[in-house]
Amino acid sequence: MNKQKSTAILLMHCPDQPGIIAMVTNFINVNRGNIIYLDQHVDLEQNVFFMRIEWELQDFTIPRNKIKEYFETLYASKYQIYFRLYFNDYKPKMAIFVSKISHCIYDLLARYAMGEWNVNIPLIISNHPDLEPVAERFYIPFHLHPITKENKHEQEKAELTLLQEYEVDFIVLARYMQVITENMINKYPNRIINIHHSFLPAFVGAKPYHAAFERGVKLIGATSHYVTTDLDAGPIIEQDIARISHKDTVETLIHKGQDLEKIVLSRAVEKHIQRKILTYKNKTVVFN
Amino acid sequence: MNKQKSTAILLMHCPDQPGIIAMVTNFINVNRGNIIYLDQHVDLEQNVFFMRIEWELQDFTIPRNKIKEYFETLYASKYQIYFRLYFNDYKPKMAIFVSKISHCIYDLLARYAMGEWNVNIPLIISNHPDLEPVAERFYIPFHLHPITKENKHEQEKAELTLLQEYEVDFIVLARYMQVITENMINKYPNRIINIHHSFLPAFVGAKPYHAAFERGVKLIGATSHYVTTDLDAGPIIEQDIARISHKDTVETLIHKGQDLEKIVLSRAVEKHIQRKILTYKNKTVVFN
Amino acid sequence: MNKQKSTAILLMHCPDQPGIIAMVTNFINVNRGNIIYLDQHVDLEQNVFFMRIEWELQDFTIPRNKIKEYFETLYASKYQIYFRLYFNDYKPKMAIFVSKISHCIYDLLARYAMGEWNVNIPLIISNHPDLEPVAERFYIPFHLHPITKENKHEQEKAELTLLQEYEVDFIVLARYMQVITENMINKYPNRIINIHHSFLPAFVGAKPYHAAFERGVKLIGATSHYVTTDLDAGPIIEQDIARISHKDTVETLIHKGQDLEKIVLSRAVEKHIQRKILTYKNKTVVFN
Amino acid sequence: MNKQKSTAILLMHCPDQPGIIAMVTNFINVNRGNIIYLDQHVDLEQNVFFMRIEWELQDFTIPRNKIKEYFETLYASKYQIYFRLYFNDYKPKMAIFVSKISHCIYDLLARYAMGEWNVNIPLIISNHPDLEPVAERFYIPFHLHPITKENKHEQEKAELTLLQEYEVDFIVLARYMQVITENMINKYPNRIINIHHSFLPAFVGAKPYHAAFERGVKLIGATSHYVTTDLDAGPIIEQDIARISHKDTVETLIHKGQDLEKIVLSRAVEKHIQRKILTYKNKTVVFN
């Protein structure tokens, strides 16, 4: 958790080709970076190579503000590498969107208060006033943007201004009961994490527990995913299920589902903060 | 497993009403039946009462061939009770339908050979010759009924004749790759058990693992259910899932799914044999 | 969750005997109680019958303050029934004991703040000052009782006085890092719930994650149980596990275990609050 | 499953050092091996590097019978690399030891008959005659070696002779109810796979389900591990659990445990056959 040493994290994918691991590890080694994490994956069907590599910067001979440029020039442009570079000593800023239901936001904020994650939460945005007391308990600014059909466009614009002011890096929808519009999604591609209270792709849309009850399933699920313009159809990050039985009612499904939802959402947020997720064609690679 | 004592098993449902448990347990007690199992469930939404009750017949004063009549006259007709009565010393007869894939049938036949279940398997029916050697290994008659678009009706008729000759009580589709027609389904209502290789209602129909791979889910599932005339939409008996990751291909999903499928199917068959399943409006009550 | 109607809940066990369900349900029915829950269990080995039964008091003809006496006189004394009677409109009072680690207490208090449970939490007791800010966030009195070898007896006495003043019904040890002495345990028999961070009986005692790591297990667990005078050996209420791998370190085990611990503890607390647990000879019957 | 192309598989561990991945991948690349699998792990505590790497031999310029020697000379001796080299077109030979219980052996033989694994099973050894019919069903020689206190040494000697004759590579104890002696264990180090019917290290030794029932656990488990001279204490390969309740008896635990046991054993055997397991100081690294 508390890494004292500064590290660089490289997330990349490119067309698979012989020697790619050797090339990248060599780049780091000869410049005296000490690799502390390497995980890679080859999608043999699509012929794509994915890698996450992390190394200590202490003795690294390339200045940190030049690494991106060097890697771009020396490798990325040549080998069609798509990559992102992060530093572990930068704390990403996360905004939380909520409505009225609080189990997910409590779970997120408890972890935040415990210092479990390398993240800052500068603000909470809501379309309802109900959870302002929760925000207050954790001393986080709460911004109320009630949304109607008429003002939706305008309110999202105000929200986007806020997100820019606070320099927000990514957004977590903690049971936020509004559809995000294309405009906002495009500003935060693969950076808006949602929790859907079903085992997607089963029970897309509203009232999934009612639908699960109607169908008589024996397991309920929860799914965290990146938001895309297709409703509940973005890249899945994490899923889990709980066993139910004929004794359950819609009410007990909703109740049992809450623990699923909060854990599945928090696992996704953690992986995102740890820079362990790569997306490719509506699917995710989630490193351990 | 090896119950020496003969018992009667009553599975029933009726409109919920005060005193129904007392009434039925009293009926058994005053006639000197020793209750060894009682489980019940009230669906408060539909206002329906479900119960499974099992009692030893040793000192029961009503002759076993009269129990059905007495219960019908004294209670069922008065209280709108739908019920079925079974005796544990009758071994139900189960037919298995297969095509080419053998992991499910091996699991069923191994349990059969071990004497794990109170069941007889008088025959195996297949539309392909591939698994005849498996049937032979377990000394079970194998009937080949290759099915084409043209002969489907005729072949099913022949199969129905066979099932009647063998006095089959219920049918297990162990990865049988043919849609059963309405005619056969109606002859065996809630008595044809299928295994579908997905977490229903996700990925209905053909090639669910391909669909799961395409969608990028993080869990795969299997679902056993009673066959109805709606494809993959009958009452669900049992479901389970396995965790997968970005490292999985369609091939490894198919491979990992096989263990799920066979276990989920066998659990359903066991519950059916144990007379622990009640169906009501496309849903099941599965007692422990 | 929000039951408007007042109900009585009877938890009982007795030597198994014919007609016991009929007798109790009849007692409630003839006195015009509407049974809304009945679950029972027979331990055939020990020949003990267990039951939880709940009924609406609205039209019940026995006054609520007389039910216990009547049941005692009419049935319990005759049939050696051990029973406890609860009313759903009484909110039990729960004390939380903590030390320095906060994931469990956050989970409990979030549920409390959401009104998820029918419970009051009048106080938090700790042997360390660290979590006072957490208590403050939820406006719950925090009592600091630092414990040394010398003052342990005295401090527990002070704690017991506090518990009596607040009329505490049961205690939850939310990762409280002190062994409770016999004196306190005897005052709250089967009413002190602990969470142990292993899959008991594996890794009893201190540092179970270190022990799990050493042994190279592939799953870690958490166990909630009632505290008895045998360390980590009381009746188990709930357990769950999480999959780990060779990639995990002691630190990641501790981290992954926290979600297990909080969920497993909260499930146990919920069952206790719902009066769904009976204990018998160091084991629990936990009704659904 | 059906890899047409011949590959070499290198399993290795060594003291962790910069550039080790680059060095090994470079060795394969410059000699024109096409890497199709690479997974590695660094144990930061012990400072040990583990890797599994697999490459196609088609264009590999080092003859397959020279690879071991070259790797030894060029790298292993210099960098203290412990390694094993396998070829995917060699079918390892697996002996199965059984006693009287057949669920595990049925599961293994069904997979064998389906051609699920790249393995040969030239013989089955048993200390009881009960399962000879199972062996016959799958046309596998069955060798009966009844064991008494007196003849144990002698019988194991005869078994070892058999194993050598059949050129057995590894042994699977499919609920074999005899302790293997040190002599045989030393002949097959990390090559004897056992299934223990508990969640180790809980309930070591005989009758674990009875012990689990006594303790009142809410989950039962199964553990596959390599056999060492410490009873039930060898390196764990795989574990899994199933949920139970107060309704379960010792008999139903045994029954429910059988599905666990067979699946957990077969998963371990599969990983072993796929050359995905490295052992180090009584722990395993199991690659995906």
Short mmCIF file of C-alpha atoms in Angstrom, two decimals, chain A residues 29-225:
data_model
loop_
_atom_site.label_atom_id
_atom_site.label_comp_id
_atom_site.label_asym_id
_atom_site.label_seq_id
_atom_site.Cartn_x
_atom_site.Cartn_y
_atom_site.Cartn_z
CA ASN A 29 17.04 -2.17 -17.56
CA VAL A 30 19.73 -0.41 -19.56
CA ASN A 31 18.50 2.89 -18.18
CA ARG A 32 18.78 1.43 -14.69
CA GLY A 33 15.13 1.17 -13.80
CA ASN A 34 14.39 -1.62 -11.33
CA ILE A 35 11.32 -3.52 -12.58
CA ILE A 36 9.03 -4.46 -9.68
CA TYR A 37 5.97 -5.58 -11.63
CA LEU A 38 5.46 -7.10 -15.04
CA ASP A 39 2.34 -8.74 -16.31
CA GLN A 40 1.44 -9.27 -19.91
CA HIS A 41 -1.21 -10.89 -22.02
CA VAL A 42 -1.45 -11.89 -25.64
CA ASP A 43 -4.83 -11.97 -27.31
CA LEU A 44 -4.04 -14.64 -29.89
CA GLU A 45 -7.31 -14.14 -31.71
CA GLN A 46 -6.83 -10.44 -32.28
CA ASN A 47 -3.05 -10.70 -32.28
CA VAL A 48 -2.68 -7.95 -29.70
CA PHE A 49 -0.08 -7.76 -26.98
CA PHE A 50 -0.94 -6.11 -23.63
CA MET A 51 1.46 -5.26 -20.84
CA ARG A 52 1.65 -3.50 -17.50
CA ILE A 53 5.15 -2.80 -16.30
CA GLU A 54 6.22 -0.82 -13.25
CA TRP A 55 9.72 0.22 -12.27
CA GLU A 56 11.44 2.27 -9.62
CA LEU A 57 12.60 5.69 -10.72
CA GLN A 58 15.35 6.15 -8.14
CA ASP A 59 18.29 5.36 -10.42
CA PHE A 60 16.43 5.67 -13.70
CA THR A 61 18.61 7.73 -15.99
CA ILE A 62 15.82 9.25 -18.08
CA PRO A 63 14.19 12.22 -16.31
CA ARG A 64 10.56 11.46 -15.47
CA ASN A 65 9.24 14.29 -17.59
CA LYS A 66 11.07 12.90 -20.60
CA ILE A 67 10.08 9.23 -20.31
CA LYS A 68 6.90 9.63 -22.32
CA GLU A 69 8.64 11.42 -25.15
CA TYR A 70 11.53 8.96 -25.27
CA PHE A 71 9.28 5.93 -25.24
CA GLU A 72 7.09 7.49 -27.92
CA THR A 73 10.03 8.24 -30.19
CA LEU A 74 12.10 5.12 -29.64
CA TYR A 75 9.35 2.48 -29.56
CA ALA A 76 5.72 3.51 -29.67
CA SER A 77 5.80 5.15 -33.06
CA LYS A 78 7.78 2.30 -34.57
CA TYR A 79 5.76 -0.57 -33.19
CA GLN A 80 2.28 0.99 -33.18
CA ILE A 81 2.21 0.90 -29.40
CA TYR A 82 -0.72 2.57 -27.68
CA PHE A 83 0.44 3.44 -24.18
CA ARG A 84 -0.26 5.45 -21.07
CA LEU A 85 2.34 6.40 -18.49
CA TYR A 86 1.56 7.03 -14.82
CA PHE A 87 3.55 7.83 -11.73
CA ASN A 88 2.62 6.21 -8.43
CA ASP A 89 3.28 9.41 -6.50
CA TYR A 90 0.50 11.25 -8.29
CA LYS A 91 -2.83 10.92 -6.51
CA PRO A 92 -5.62 10.74 -9.08
CA LYS A 93 -8.76 12.79 -8.35
CA MET A 94 -12.04 10.94 -8.30
CA ALA A 95 -15.52 12.44 -8.35
CA ILE A 96 -18.46 10.46 -7.01
CA PHE A 97 -21.95 10.82 -8.45
CA VAL A 98 -24.86 9.65 -6.28
CA SER A 99 -28.61 9.88 -6.04
CA LYS A 100 -30.44 8.57 -2.97
CA ILE A 101 -29.01 5.16 -2.13
CA SER A 102 -25.97 5.20 0.10
CA HIS A 103 -24.42 1.73 0.53
CA CYS A 104 -21.94 2.20 -2.33
CA ILE A 105 -20.83 5.67 -1.36
CA TYR A 106 -20.39 4.63 2.27
CA ASP A 107 -18.13 1.80 1.15
CA LEU A 108 -16.08 4.11 -1.06
CA LEU A 109 -15.77 6.82 1.58
CA ALA A 110 -14.87 4.40 4.36
CA ARG A 111 -11.97 3.13 2.25
CA TYR A 112 -11.04 6.73 1.49
CA ALA A 113 -11.09 7.67 5.15
CA MET A 114 -8.96 4.64 5.99
CA GLY A 115 -6.39 5.72 3.40
CA GLU A 116 -6.83 2.40 1.63
CA TRP A 117 -6.43 3.92 -1.82
CA ASN A 118 -4.02 6.30 -3.48
CA VAL A 119 -6.76 8.75 -4.45
CA ASN A 120 -8.30 12.10 -3.67
CA ILE A 121 -12.03 12.70 -3.63
CA PRO A 122 -12.46 16.43 -4.06
CA LEU A 123 -16.23 16.46 -4.59
CA ILE A 124 -19.50 14.56 -4.65
CA ILE A 125 -22.18 15.44 -7.19
CA SER A 126 -25.81 14.46 -6.76
CA ASN A 127 -29.18 15.05 -8.37
CA HIS A 128 -30.89 14.70 -4.98
CA PRO A 129 -30.16 16.33 -1.62
CA ASP A 130 -30.60 13.09 0.38
CA LEU A 131 -26.96 12.13 0.76
CA GLU A 132 -25.55 15.52 1.69
CA PRO A 133 -25.23 14.37 5.33
CA VAL A 134 -23.07 11.45 4.20
CA ALA A 135 -20.76 13.81 2.34
CA GLU A 136 -20.58 16.02 5.41
CA ARG A 137 -19.59 13.11 7.63
CA PHE A 138 -16.53 12.67 5.48
CA TYR A 139 -15.93 16.40 4.97
CA ILE A 140 -16.29 16.30 1.19
CA PRO A 141 -17.91 19.15 -0.76
CA PHE A 142 -21.38 18.14 -1.96
CA HIS A 143 -22.77 19.70 -5.12
CA LEU A 144 -26.48 19.39 -5.75
CA HIS A 145 -27.56 19.40 -9.39
CA PRO A 146 -31.21 18.37 -9.53
CA ILE A 147 -31.95 17.09 -12.99
CA THR A 148 -35.16 17.40 -14.95
CA LYS A 149 -35.82 16.64 -18.58
CA GLU A 150 -35.62 20.35 -19.27
CA ASN A 151 -32.41 21.24 -17.47
CA LYS A 152 -30.38 18.08 -18.05
CA HIS A 153 -28.15 19.57 -20.73
CA GLU A 154 -27.50 22.70 -18.68
CA GLN A 155 -26.84 20.81 -15.45
CA GLU A 156 -24.34 18.47 -17.09
CA LYS A 157 -22.56 21.50 -18.46
CA ALA A 158 -22.32 22.91 -14.94
CA GLU A 159 -21.06 19.55 -13.71
CA LEU A 160 -18.41 19.42 -16.41
CA THR A 161 -17.22 22.88 -15.38
CA LEU A 162 -16.97 21.68 -11.79
CA LEU A 163 -15.08 18.55 -12.81
CA GLN A 164 -12.59 20.67 -14.71
CA GLU A 165 -12.18 23.11 -11.85
CA TYR A 166 -11.43 20.27 -9.48
CA GLU A 167 -9.18 18.64 -12.12
CA VAL A 168 -11.05 15.37 -11.79
CA ASP A 169 -9.35 12.39 -13.42
CA PHE A 170 -12.19 9.89 -13.28
CA ILE A 171 -15.78 9.53 -12.16
CA VAL A 172 -17.52 6.84 -10.11
CA LEU A 173 -21.27 6.44 -10.44
CA ALA A 174 -22.22 5.07 -7.03
CA ARG A 175 -25.79 4.09 -7.85
CA TYR A 176 -26.35 7.37 -9.70
CA MET A 177 -29.81 7.06 -11.19
CA GLN A 178 -29.34 9.20 -14.29
CA VAL A 179 -28.15 8.29 -17.73
CA ILE A 180 -24.94 10.15 -18.54
CA THR A 181 -25.06 11.90 -21.90
CA GLU A 182 -22.69 11.35 -24.76
CA ASN A 183 -21.05 14.71 -24.23
CA MET A 184 -19.82 13.84 -20.74
CA ILE A 185 -18.90 10.27 -21.68
CA ASN A 186 -16.71 11.50 -24.49
CA LYS A 187 -14.90 13.84 -22.10
CA TYR A 188 -14.08 10.89 -19.82
CA PRO A 189 -13.60 7.88 -22.11
CA ASN A 190 -13.03 4.71 -20.05
CA ARG A 191 -12.89 6.96 -17.03
CA ILE A 192 -16.48 6.72 -15.80
CA ILE A 193 -17.08 3.61 -13.70
CA ASN A 194 -20.64 2.46 -13.12
CA ILE A 195 -22.14 -0.30 -10.99
CA HIS A 196 -25.10 -2.12 -12.48
CA HIS A 197 -27.16 -4.24 -10.11
CA SER A 198 -27.35 -7.36 -12.25
CA PHE A 199 -25.16 -9.96 -13.82
CA LEU A 200 -24.79 -8.23 -17.18
CA PRO A 201 -25.77 -8.82 -19.93
CA ALA A 202 -28.78 -10.26 -18.10
CA PHE A 203 -31.28 -7.67 -16.93
CA VAL A 204 -30.04 -4.55 -18.67
CA GLY A 205 -31.80 -1.33 -17.71
CA ALA A 206 -34.11 -0.41 -14.85
CA LYS A 207 -35.29 -2.67 -12.01
CA PRO A 208 -33.00 -5.65 -12.55
CA TYR A 209 -33.89 -7.24 -9.20
CA HIS A 210 -37.54 -7.22 -10.15
CA ALA A 211 -36.64 -8.85 -13.45
CA ALA A 212 -34.42 -11.42 -11.70
CA PHE A 213 -37.22 -12.25 -9.30
CA GLU A 214 -39.69 -12.63 -12.16
CA ARG A 215 -37.37 -14.97 -14.04
CA GLY A 216 -36.76 -17.09 -10.97
CA VAL A 217 -32.96 -17.11 -11.14
CA LYS A 218 -30.98 -18.86 -8.40
CA LEU A 219 -28.11 -16.35 -8.36
CA ILE A 220 -28.10 -12.57 -8.45
CA GLY A 221 -25.20 -10.51 -9.66
CA ALA A 222 -23.57 -7.12 -9.89
CA THR A 223 -21.38 -5.72 -12.65
CA SER A 224 -19.00 -2.78 -12.68
CA HIS A 225 -18.11 -1.40 -16.09
#
